[in-house]
Coordinates of C-alpha atoms in Angstrom, one line a residue:
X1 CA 121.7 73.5 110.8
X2 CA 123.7 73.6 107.6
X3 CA 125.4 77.2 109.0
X4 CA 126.0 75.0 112.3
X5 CA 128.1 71.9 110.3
X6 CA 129.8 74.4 108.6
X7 CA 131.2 76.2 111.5
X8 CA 131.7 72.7 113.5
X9 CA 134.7 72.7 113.3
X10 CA 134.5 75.9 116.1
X11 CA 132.5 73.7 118.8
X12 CA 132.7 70.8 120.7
X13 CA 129.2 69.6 120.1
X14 CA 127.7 67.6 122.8
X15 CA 124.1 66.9 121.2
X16 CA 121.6 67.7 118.4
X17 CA 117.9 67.2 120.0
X18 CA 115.1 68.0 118.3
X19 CA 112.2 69.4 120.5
X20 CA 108.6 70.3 119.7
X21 CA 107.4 74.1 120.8
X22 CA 104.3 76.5 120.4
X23 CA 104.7 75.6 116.3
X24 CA 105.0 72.0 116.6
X25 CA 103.4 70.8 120.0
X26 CA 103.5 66.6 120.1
X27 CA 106.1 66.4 117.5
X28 CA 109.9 66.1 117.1
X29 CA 111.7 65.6 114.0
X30 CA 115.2 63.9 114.7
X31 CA 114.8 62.5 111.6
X32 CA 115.5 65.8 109.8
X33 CA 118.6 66.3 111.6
X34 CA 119.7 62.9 110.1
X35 CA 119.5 63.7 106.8
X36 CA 121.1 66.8 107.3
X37 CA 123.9 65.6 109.2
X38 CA 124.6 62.5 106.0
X39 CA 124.7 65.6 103.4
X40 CA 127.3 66.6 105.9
X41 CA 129.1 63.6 105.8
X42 CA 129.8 63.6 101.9
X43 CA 131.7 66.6 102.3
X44 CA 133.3 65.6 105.2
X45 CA 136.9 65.3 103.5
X46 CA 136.6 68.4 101.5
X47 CA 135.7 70.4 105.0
X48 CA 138.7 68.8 106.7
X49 CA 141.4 70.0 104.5
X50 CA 140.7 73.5 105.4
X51 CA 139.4 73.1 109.1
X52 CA 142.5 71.8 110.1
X53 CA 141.2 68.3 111.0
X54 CA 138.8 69.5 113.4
X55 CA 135.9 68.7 112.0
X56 CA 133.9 65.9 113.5
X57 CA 132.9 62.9 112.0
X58 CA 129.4 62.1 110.7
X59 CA 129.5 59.0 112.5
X60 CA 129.9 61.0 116.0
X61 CA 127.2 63.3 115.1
X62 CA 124.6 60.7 113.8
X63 CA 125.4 59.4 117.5
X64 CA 124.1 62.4 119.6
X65 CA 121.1 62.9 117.5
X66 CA 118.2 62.4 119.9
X67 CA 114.6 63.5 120.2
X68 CA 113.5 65.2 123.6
X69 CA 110.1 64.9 125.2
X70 CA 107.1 64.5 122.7
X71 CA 105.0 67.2 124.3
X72 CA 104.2 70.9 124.8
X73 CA 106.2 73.3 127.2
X74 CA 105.7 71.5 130.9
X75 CA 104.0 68.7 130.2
X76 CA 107.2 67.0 130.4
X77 CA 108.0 68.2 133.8
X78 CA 104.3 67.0 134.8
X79 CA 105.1 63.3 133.5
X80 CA 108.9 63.9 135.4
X81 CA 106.6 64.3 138.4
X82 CA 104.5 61.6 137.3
X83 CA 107.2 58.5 137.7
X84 CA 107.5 58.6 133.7
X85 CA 110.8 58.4 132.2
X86 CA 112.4 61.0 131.0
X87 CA 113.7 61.0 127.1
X88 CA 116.6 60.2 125.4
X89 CA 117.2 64.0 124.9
X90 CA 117.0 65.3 128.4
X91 CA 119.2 62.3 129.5
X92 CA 121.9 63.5 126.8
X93 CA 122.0 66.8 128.3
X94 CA 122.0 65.7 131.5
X95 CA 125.2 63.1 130.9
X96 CA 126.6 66.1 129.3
X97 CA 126.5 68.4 131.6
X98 CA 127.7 66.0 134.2
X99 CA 130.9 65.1 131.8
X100 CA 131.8 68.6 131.6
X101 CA 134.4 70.4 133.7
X102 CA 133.5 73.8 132.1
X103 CA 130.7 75.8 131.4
X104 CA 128.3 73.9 128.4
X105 CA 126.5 76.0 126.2
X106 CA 123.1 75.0 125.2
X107 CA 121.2 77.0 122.3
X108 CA 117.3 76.6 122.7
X109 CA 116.1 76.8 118.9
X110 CA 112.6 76.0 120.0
X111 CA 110.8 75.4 122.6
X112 CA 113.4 74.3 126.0
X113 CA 111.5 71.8 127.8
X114 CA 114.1 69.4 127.1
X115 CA 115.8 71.6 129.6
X116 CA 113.2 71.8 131.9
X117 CA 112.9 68.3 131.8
X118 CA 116.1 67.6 132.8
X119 CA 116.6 69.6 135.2
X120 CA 113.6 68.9 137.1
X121 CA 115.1 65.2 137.0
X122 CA 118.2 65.9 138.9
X123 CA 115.8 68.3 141.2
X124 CA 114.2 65.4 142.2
X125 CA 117.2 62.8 142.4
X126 CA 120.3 64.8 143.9
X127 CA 121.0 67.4 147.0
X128 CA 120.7 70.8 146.6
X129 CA 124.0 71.4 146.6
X130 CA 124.7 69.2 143.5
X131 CA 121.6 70.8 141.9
X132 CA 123.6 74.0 142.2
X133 CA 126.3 72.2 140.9
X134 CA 124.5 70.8 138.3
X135 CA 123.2 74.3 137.3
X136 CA 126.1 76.4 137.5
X137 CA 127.8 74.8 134.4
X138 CA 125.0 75.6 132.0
X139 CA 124.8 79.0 129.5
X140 CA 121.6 78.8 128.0
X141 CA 120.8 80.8 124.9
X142 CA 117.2 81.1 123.8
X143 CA 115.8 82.2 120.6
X144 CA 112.7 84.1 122.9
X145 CA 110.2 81.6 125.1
X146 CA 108.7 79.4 122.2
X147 CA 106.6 77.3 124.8
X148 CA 106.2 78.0 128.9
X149 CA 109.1 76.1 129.8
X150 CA 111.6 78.7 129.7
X151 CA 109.9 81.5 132.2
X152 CA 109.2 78.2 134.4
X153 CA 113.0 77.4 134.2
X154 CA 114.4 81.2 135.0
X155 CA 112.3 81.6 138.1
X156 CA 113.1 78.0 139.4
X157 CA 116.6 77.7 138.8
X158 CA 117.8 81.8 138.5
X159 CA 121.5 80.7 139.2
X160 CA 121.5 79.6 135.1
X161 CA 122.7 82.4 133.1
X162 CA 120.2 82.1 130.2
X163 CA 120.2 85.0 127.7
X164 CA 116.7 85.5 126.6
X165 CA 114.7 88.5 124.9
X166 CA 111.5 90.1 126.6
X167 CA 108.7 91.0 124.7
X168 CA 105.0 90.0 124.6
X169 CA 104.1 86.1 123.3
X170 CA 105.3 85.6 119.6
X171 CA 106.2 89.2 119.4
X172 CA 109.2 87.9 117.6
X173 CA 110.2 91.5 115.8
X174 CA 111.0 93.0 119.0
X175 CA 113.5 90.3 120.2
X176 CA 117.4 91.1 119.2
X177 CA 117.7 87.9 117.2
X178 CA 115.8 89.0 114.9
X179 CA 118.4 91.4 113.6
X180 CA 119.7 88.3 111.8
X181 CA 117.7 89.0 108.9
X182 CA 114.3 89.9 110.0
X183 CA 114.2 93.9 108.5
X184 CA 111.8 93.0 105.8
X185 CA 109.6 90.8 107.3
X186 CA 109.3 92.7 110.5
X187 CA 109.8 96.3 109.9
X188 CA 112.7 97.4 112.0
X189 CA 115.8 99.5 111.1
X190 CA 114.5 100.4 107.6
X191 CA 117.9 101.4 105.2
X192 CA 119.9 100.2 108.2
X193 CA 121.1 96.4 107.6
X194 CA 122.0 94.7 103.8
X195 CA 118.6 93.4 103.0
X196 CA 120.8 91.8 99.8
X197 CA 122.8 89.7 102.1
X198 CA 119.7 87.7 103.1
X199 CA 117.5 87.2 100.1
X200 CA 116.9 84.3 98.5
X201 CA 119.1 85.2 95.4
X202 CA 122.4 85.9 97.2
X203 CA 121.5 82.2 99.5
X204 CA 121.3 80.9 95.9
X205 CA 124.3 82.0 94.3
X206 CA 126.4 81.4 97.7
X207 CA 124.3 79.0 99.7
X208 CA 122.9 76.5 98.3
X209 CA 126.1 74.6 96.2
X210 CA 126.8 71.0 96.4
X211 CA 125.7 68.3 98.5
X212 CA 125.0 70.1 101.5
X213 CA 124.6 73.3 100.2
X214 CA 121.3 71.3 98.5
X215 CA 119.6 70.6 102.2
X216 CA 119.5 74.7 102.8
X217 CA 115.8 76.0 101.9
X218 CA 114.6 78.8 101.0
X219 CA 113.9 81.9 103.2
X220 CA 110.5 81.5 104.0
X221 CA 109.8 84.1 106.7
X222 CA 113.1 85.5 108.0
X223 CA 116.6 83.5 107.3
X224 CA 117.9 81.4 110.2
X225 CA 116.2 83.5 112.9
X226 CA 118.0 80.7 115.1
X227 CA 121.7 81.1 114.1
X228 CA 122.2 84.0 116.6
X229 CA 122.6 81.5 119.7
X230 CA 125.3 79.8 117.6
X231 CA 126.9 82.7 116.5
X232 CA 127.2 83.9 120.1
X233 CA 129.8 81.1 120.6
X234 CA 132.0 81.5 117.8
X235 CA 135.7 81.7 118.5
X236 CA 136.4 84.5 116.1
X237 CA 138.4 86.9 118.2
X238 CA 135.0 89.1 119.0
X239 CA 132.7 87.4 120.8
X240 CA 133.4 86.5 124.7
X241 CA 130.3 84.0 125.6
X242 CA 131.1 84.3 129.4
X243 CA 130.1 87.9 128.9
X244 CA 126.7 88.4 126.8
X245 CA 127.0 92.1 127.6
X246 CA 130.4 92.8 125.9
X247 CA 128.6 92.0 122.6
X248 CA 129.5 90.0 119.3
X249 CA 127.9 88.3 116.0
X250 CA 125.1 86.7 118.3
X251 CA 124.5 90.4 119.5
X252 CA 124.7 92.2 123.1
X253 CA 122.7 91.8 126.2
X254 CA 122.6 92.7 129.6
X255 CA 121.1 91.8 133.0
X256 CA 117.1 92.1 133.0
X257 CA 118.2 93.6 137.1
X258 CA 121.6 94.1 138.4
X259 CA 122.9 90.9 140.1
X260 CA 120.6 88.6 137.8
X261 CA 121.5 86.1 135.5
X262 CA 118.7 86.4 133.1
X263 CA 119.9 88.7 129.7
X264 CA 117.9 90.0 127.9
X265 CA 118.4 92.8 124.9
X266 CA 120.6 95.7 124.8
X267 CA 121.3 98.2 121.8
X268 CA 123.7 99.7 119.7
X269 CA 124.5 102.9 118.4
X270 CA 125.3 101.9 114.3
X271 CA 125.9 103.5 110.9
X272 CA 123.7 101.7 108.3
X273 CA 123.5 101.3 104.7
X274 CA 121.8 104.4 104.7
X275 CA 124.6 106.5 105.9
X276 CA 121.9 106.7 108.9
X277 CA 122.8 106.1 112.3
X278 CA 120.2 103.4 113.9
X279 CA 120.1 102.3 117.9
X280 CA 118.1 99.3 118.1
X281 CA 118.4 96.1 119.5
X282 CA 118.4 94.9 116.5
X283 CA 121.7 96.8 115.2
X284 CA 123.5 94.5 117.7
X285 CA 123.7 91.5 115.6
X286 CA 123.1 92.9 111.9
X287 CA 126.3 95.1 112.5
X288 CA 128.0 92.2 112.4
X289 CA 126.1 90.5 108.7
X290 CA 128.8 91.2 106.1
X291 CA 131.2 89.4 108.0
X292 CA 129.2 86.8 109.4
X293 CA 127.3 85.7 105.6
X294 CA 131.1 85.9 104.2
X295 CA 132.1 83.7 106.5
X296 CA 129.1 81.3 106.0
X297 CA 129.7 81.7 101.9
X298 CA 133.3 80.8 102.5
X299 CA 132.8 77.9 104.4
X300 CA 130.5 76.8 101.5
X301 CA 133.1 77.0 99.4
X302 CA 135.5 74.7 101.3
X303 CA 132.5 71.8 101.1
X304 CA 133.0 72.3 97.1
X305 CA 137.3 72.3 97.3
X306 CA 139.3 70.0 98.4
X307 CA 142.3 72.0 98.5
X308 CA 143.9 75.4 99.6
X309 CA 144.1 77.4 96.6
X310 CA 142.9 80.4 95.0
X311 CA 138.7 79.1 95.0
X312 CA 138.9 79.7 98.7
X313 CA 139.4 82.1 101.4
X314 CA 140.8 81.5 104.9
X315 CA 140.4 83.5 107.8
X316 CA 143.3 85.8 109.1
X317 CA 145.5 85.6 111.8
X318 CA 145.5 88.5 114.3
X319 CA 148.4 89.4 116.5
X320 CA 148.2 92.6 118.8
X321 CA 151.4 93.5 120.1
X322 CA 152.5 89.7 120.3
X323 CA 149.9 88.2 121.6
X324 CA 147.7 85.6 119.7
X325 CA 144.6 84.0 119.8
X326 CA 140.4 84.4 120.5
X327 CA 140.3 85.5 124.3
X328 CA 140.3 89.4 124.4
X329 CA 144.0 91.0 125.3
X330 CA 143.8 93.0 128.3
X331 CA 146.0 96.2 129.2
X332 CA 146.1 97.8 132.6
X333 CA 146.5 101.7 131.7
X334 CA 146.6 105.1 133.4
X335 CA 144.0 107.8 132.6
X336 CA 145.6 110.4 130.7
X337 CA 148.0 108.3 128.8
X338 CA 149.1 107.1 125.6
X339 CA 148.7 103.5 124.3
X340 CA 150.3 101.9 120.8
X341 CA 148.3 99.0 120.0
X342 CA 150.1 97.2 117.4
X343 CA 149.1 94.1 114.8
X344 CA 151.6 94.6 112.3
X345 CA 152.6 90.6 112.9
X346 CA 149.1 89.6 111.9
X347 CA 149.0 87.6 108.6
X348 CA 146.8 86.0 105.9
X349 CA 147.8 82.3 106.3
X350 CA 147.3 81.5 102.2
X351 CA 150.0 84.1 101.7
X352 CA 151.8 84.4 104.4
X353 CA 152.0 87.9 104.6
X354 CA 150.2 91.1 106.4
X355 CA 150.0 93.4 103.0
X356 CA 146.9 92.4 101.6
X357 CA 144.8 92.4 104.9
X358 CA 142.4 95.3 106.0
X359 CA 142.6 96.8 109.5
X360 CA 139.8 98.5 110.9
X361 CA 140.1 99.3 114.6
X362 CA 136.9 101.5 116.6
X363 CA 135.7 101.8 120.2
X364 CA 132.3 99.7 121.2
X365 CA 131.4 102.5 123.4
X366 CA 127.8 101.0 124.5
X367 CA 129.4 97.9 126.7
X368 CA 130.5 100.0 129.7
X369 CA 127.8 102.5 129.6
X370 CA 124.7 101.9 132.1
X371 CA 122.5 104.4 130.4
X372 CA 121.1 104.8 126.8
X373 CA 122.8 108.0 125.8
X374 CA 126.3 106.4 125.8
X375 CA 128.2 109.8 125.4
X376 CA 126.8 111.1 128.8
X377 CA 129.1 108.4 130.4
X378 CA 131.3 107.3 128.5
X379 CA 133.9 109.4 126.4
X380 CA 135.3 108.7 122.8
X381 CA 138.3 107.2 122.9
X382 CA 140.9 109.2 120.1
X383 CA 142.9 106.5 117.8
X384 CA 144.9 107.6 115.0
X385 CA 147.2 105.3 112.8
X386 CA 150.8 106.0 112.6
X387 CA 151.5 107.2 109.5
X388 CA 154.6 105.0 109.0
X389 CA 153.2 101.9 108.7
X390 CA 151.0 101.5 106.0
X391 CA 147.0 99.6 105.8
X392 CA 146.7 101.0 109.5
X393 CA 147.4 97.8 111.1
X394 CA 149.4 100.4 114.4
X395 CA 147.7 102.6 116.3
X396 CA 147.9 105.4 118.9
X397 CA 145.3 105.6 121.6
X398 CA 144.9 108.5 123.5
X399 CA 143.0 107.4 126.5
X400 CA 141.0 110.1 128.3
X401 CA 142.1 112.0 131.6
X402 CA 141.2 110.8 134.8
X403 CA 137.6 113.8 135.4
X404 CA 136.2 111.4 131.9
X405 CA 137.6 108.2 132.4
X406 CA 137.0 107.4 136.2
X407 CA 134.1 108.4 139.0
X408 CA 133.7 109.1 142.5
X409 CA 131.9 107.0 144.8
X410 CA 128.9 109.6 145.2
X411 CA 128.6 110.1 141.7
X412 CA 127.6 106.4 141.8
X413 CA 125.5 106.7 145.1
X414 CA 127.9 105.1 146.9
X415 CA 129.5 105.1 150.0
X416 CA 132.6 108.0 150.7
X417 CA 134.8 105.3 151.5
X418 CA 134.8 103.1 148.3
X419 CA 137.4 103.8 145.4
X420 CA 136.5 105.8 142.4
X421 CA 135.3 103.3 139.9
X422 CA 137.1 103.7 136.5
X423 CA 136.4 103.0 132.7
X424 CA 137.7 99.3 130.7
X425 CA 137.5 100.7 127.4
X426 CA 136.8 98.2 124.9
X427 CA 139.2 98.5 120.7
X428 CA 137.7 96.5 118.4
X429 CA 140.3 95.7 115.9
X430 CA 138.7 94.0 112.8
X431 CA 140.8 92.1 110.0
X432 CA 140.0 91.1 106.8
X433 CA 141.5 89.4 104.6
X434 CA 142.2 89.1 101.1
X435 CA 140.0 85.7 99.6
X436 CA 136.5 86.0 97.9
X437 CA 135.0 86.2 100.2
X438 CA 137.2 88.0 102.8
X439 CA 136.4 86.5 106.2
X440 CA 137.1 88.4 109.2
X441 CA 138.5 88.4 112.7
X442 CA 139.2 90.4 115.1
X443 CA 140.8 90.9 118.6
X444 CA 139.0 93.0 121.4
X445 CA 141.3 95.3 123.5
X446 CA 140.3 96.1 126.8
X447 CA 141.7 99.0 128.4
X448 CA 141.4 98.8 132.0
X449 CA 141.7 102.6 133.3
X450 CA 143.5 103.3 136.4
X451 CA 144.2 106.5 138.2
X452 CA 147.5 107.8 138.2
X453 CA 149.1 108.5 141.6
X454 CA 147.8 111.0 144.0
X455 CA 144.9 112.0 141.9
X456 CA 142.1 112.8 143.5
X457 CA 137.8 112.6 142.3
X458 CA 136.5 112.3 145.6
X459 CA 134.8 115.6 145.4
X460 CA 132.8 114.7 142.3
X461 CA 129.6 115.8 143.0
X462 CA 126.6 113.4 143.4
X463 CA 124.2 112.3 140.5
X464 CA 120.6 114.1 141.8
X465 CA 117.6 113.9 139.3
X466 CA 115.4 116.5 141.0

C-alpha cells in the first residue's frame, strides 16, 4: 500500500477495498487502509511538488475506502442469490466500472469475491448483452486464487481477461509474482535476483523514512508479494497492460489456450547476479528489481523534500527518433534491412540535458516466440551503436532476412493460401538517469517485419514431429 501512494500519482484510482481470503476468512480491515492513506496525506505537499500535481488528495482517497463482503470465497455470491445486499465494495466496483469508458484495471491482492460478488449482481439484474458489456471493460490481475472465487469467476464469465498463475492451492513459490522478492523464502533462481535489494536492511535505510515511510513493516515472509499487479500498470515506457504477454515490471504471461483470456505465467531467458543465465517464471519480474526498488526509494525521497534539488532524482525523458511518450513506437520494416533507432533528444529533466543519462537498448526475444527454446524461432536481432555519438543513445539494427524473420503458411500448419506470417521484433531501450537513485524508463520498439516485394516462402517445408 505505501509502494501504491507513492506511485499514485501513475493511476487513476477508482477504489481501495479491503477483502477477507483463505488467511483472513470473516474479516476485512478498511480500517488499515485508513491509517495508511492519513500518513499519506502529511506528505501530500511534499509528493506534489515532484509528481507534477497529479497526486490525489487524501480527502478523495479516504472517500473510496470500502470494505467488501465479510465472508469467505462464494459465500457472498450465495447471499447475492439469497436476496441479501451486496456491500459497499462490490457496489464501488460496480459504479466504477459502469463510469468507465475504457478498460478498468482491478488488482486482486486477496481473495476476489468482491468481484464475484459484483458481478453475479449485474448477472442477475441486466441482459446478457449488458453483462457482456459490463465484463468487457474489466482487466483483472490476481496475486494466485487466494479463496474459490476466482476459478468460479474465469469459468463463468471467460470474456474477462484476468491474468492469474496456475499452480496447486497455496503453492505460492511457483506463481510468477513471487519473483518480487520471494528467492529466499521460496527457493527459486538461487544467485539469480539481488537478495540485497529486498532485505530488511536496504527497506530500512531507503524505506522506511518519514511519516509514511513509518507505516512500511518489516518483511516478514516475502516483501510485497502483491505489488506485481500494480507494477503491471505502471506508465513507465515498458510495460503495455493491454498486452500481459509482451512483458514488463509486473512480469510476462500468456494465454493458458490460444483464444483464451485467462494468463497465466510465462518465462524468461535472464543473466543474474551470478553471471548465470536463469529461465524461470520468476526471472520475469525480478529482471526488472533494480529499477523498480530505485524507483520506489526515490519516490521516498520526494515524501522527505519538498523541492527539486540535488536530494532527489527524477525520472528521464525518452525520445526515439521524435516521438515521445509511454505507448510503445511502432515501425513497419522490410526483412533484410537496416533500421537507426535514435534517442539522442532524450533528456534528464533536473538538468536538462542527455549527457549524463545511460542507454541500454536489447531484444526481448521470448514475447514472439511460441515455444520454450526461443532461438529455434526467433532469431537475434544485431544492434550496434554508432560510434559517433557518444553513451550509445543511436543505434543500427540489422533486422534479419526474410528465410529467419517470416514463415510460410505450412510451416504453421496452415492453409496454402494464407500469407506467410512474419516476425514484430520487440527493442527495449532502457534509460537511466543520473540522481541517487537513478530511476529508469524506457521505450519499447516494435519492429513489425514485412516481406520485401516478390519474395517468395511458400515452399517452406512443414513442421512434422515424427
Amino acid at each position: 500500500m505505501v509502494r501504491l501512494l507513492t506511485h499514485a500519482d501513475q493511476y487513476d484510482i477508482q477504489g481501495l477495498v479491503a477483502t477477507t481470503s483463505y488467511w483472513l476468512n470473516d474479516t476485512t480491515a478498511p480500517d488499515e487502509i485508513d491509517k495508511i492513506v492519513r500518513s499519506y496525506g502529511l506528505v501530500l505537499d511534499n509528493l506534489q511538488v515532484h509528481g507534477h500535481g497529479q497526486y490525489p488528495t487524501e480527502q478523495r482517497l479516504l472517500s473510496i475506502i470500502k470494505s467488501g463482503p465479510r465472508s469467505y470465497g462464494l459465500a457472498a455470491v450465495d447471499a447475492v442469490d439469497a436476496g441479501k445486499r451486496i456491500s459497499e465494495g462490490a457496489q464501488l466496483l460496480i459504479d466504477a466500472v459502469d463510469a468507465s469508458g475504457e478498460p478498468l484495471y482491478i488488482q486482486v491482492w486477496g481473495g476476489a469475491n468482491t468481484i464475484a460478488e459484483a458481478l453475479r449482481h449485474v448477472q442477475l439484474k441486466r441482459s446478457r448483452a449488458e453483462l457482456l458489456q459490463f465484463c468487457e471493460k474489466m482487466r483483472v490481475y490476481a496475486i494466485s486464487d487466494q479463496d474459490n472465487a476466482g476459478s468460479w469467476i474465469r469459468h463463468e464469465f471467460p470474456q474477462i481477461r484476468y491474468i492469474a498463475s496456475v499452480h496447486s492451492w497455496n503453492a505460492y513459490g511457483l506463481a510468477a509474482w513471487s519473483g518480487i522478492s520471494g528467492e529466499g523464502f521460496y527457493g527459486f533462481d538461487d544467485g539469480g535476483p539481488d537478495s540485497d535489494l529486498t532485505s530488511n536492511e536496504w527497506i530500512k535505510t531507503n524505506i522506511q523514512l518519514g511519516a509514511l515511510g513509518g507505516s512500511y513493516p518489516d518483511v516478514m515472509f516475502i516483501m510485497e508479494g502483491d505489488s506485481p499487479a500494480m507494477l503491471f500498470t505502471m506508465q513507465n515506457g515498458l510495460n503495455a497492460p493491454e498486452h500481459p504477454e509482451w512483458g514488463g515490471w509486473g512480469g510476462r504471461y500468456a494465454p493458458t489456450y490460444h483464444g483464451s483470456r485467462h494468463f497465466a505465467d510465462a518465462a524468461d531467458h535472464v543473466v543474474g547476479k551470478s553471471g548465470k543465465t536463469y529461465m524461470s517464471t520468476h526471472a520475469t519480474i525480478w529482471r526488472w528489481r533494480r529499477a523498480y526498488q530505485n524507483e520506489f526509494a526515490a519516490r521516498m525521497q520526494w515524501t522527505l523534500h519538498g523541492s527539486r534539488d540535488a536530494r532527489t532524482s527524477h525520472p528521464p525523458v525518452v525520445v526515439v527518433n521524435g516521438s515521445c511518450g509511454s505507448q510503445p513506437f511502432e515501425l513497419e520494416v522490410e526483412a533484410g534491412s537496416s533500421v537507426v533507432l535514435d534517442a539522442t533528444e532524450s533528456y534528464d529533466p533536473d538538468s536538462g540535458k542527455s549527457a549524463a543519462l545511460n542507454f541500454s537498448w536489447w531484444m526481448y526475444g521470448e514475447i514472439t516466440a511460441t515455444q520454450w527454446q526461443v532461438r529455434w524461432e526467433v532469431s537475434e536481432l544485431a544492434i550496434r551503436r554508432v560510434q559517433a555519438i557518444p553513451g550509445g543513445s543511436k543505434v543500427v539494427v540489422e533486422v534479419p532476412s526474410a528465410d529467419k524473420s517470416c514463415r510460410a503458411p505450412k510451416a504453421l500448419h496452415m492453409a496454402d493460401d494464407v500469407k506467410p506470417t512474419c516476425q514484430a521484433y520487440h527493442v527495449i531501450l532502457e534509460v537511466s538517469g543520473p540522481g541517487t537513485p537513478p530511476m529508469t524508463r524506457y521505450r519499447r520498439v516494435i519492429l513489425k517485419v514485412k516481406l520485401p516485394e516478390e519474395t517468395n516462402i511458400h515452399d517452406s517445408p512443414a513442421h512434422e514431429e515424427l
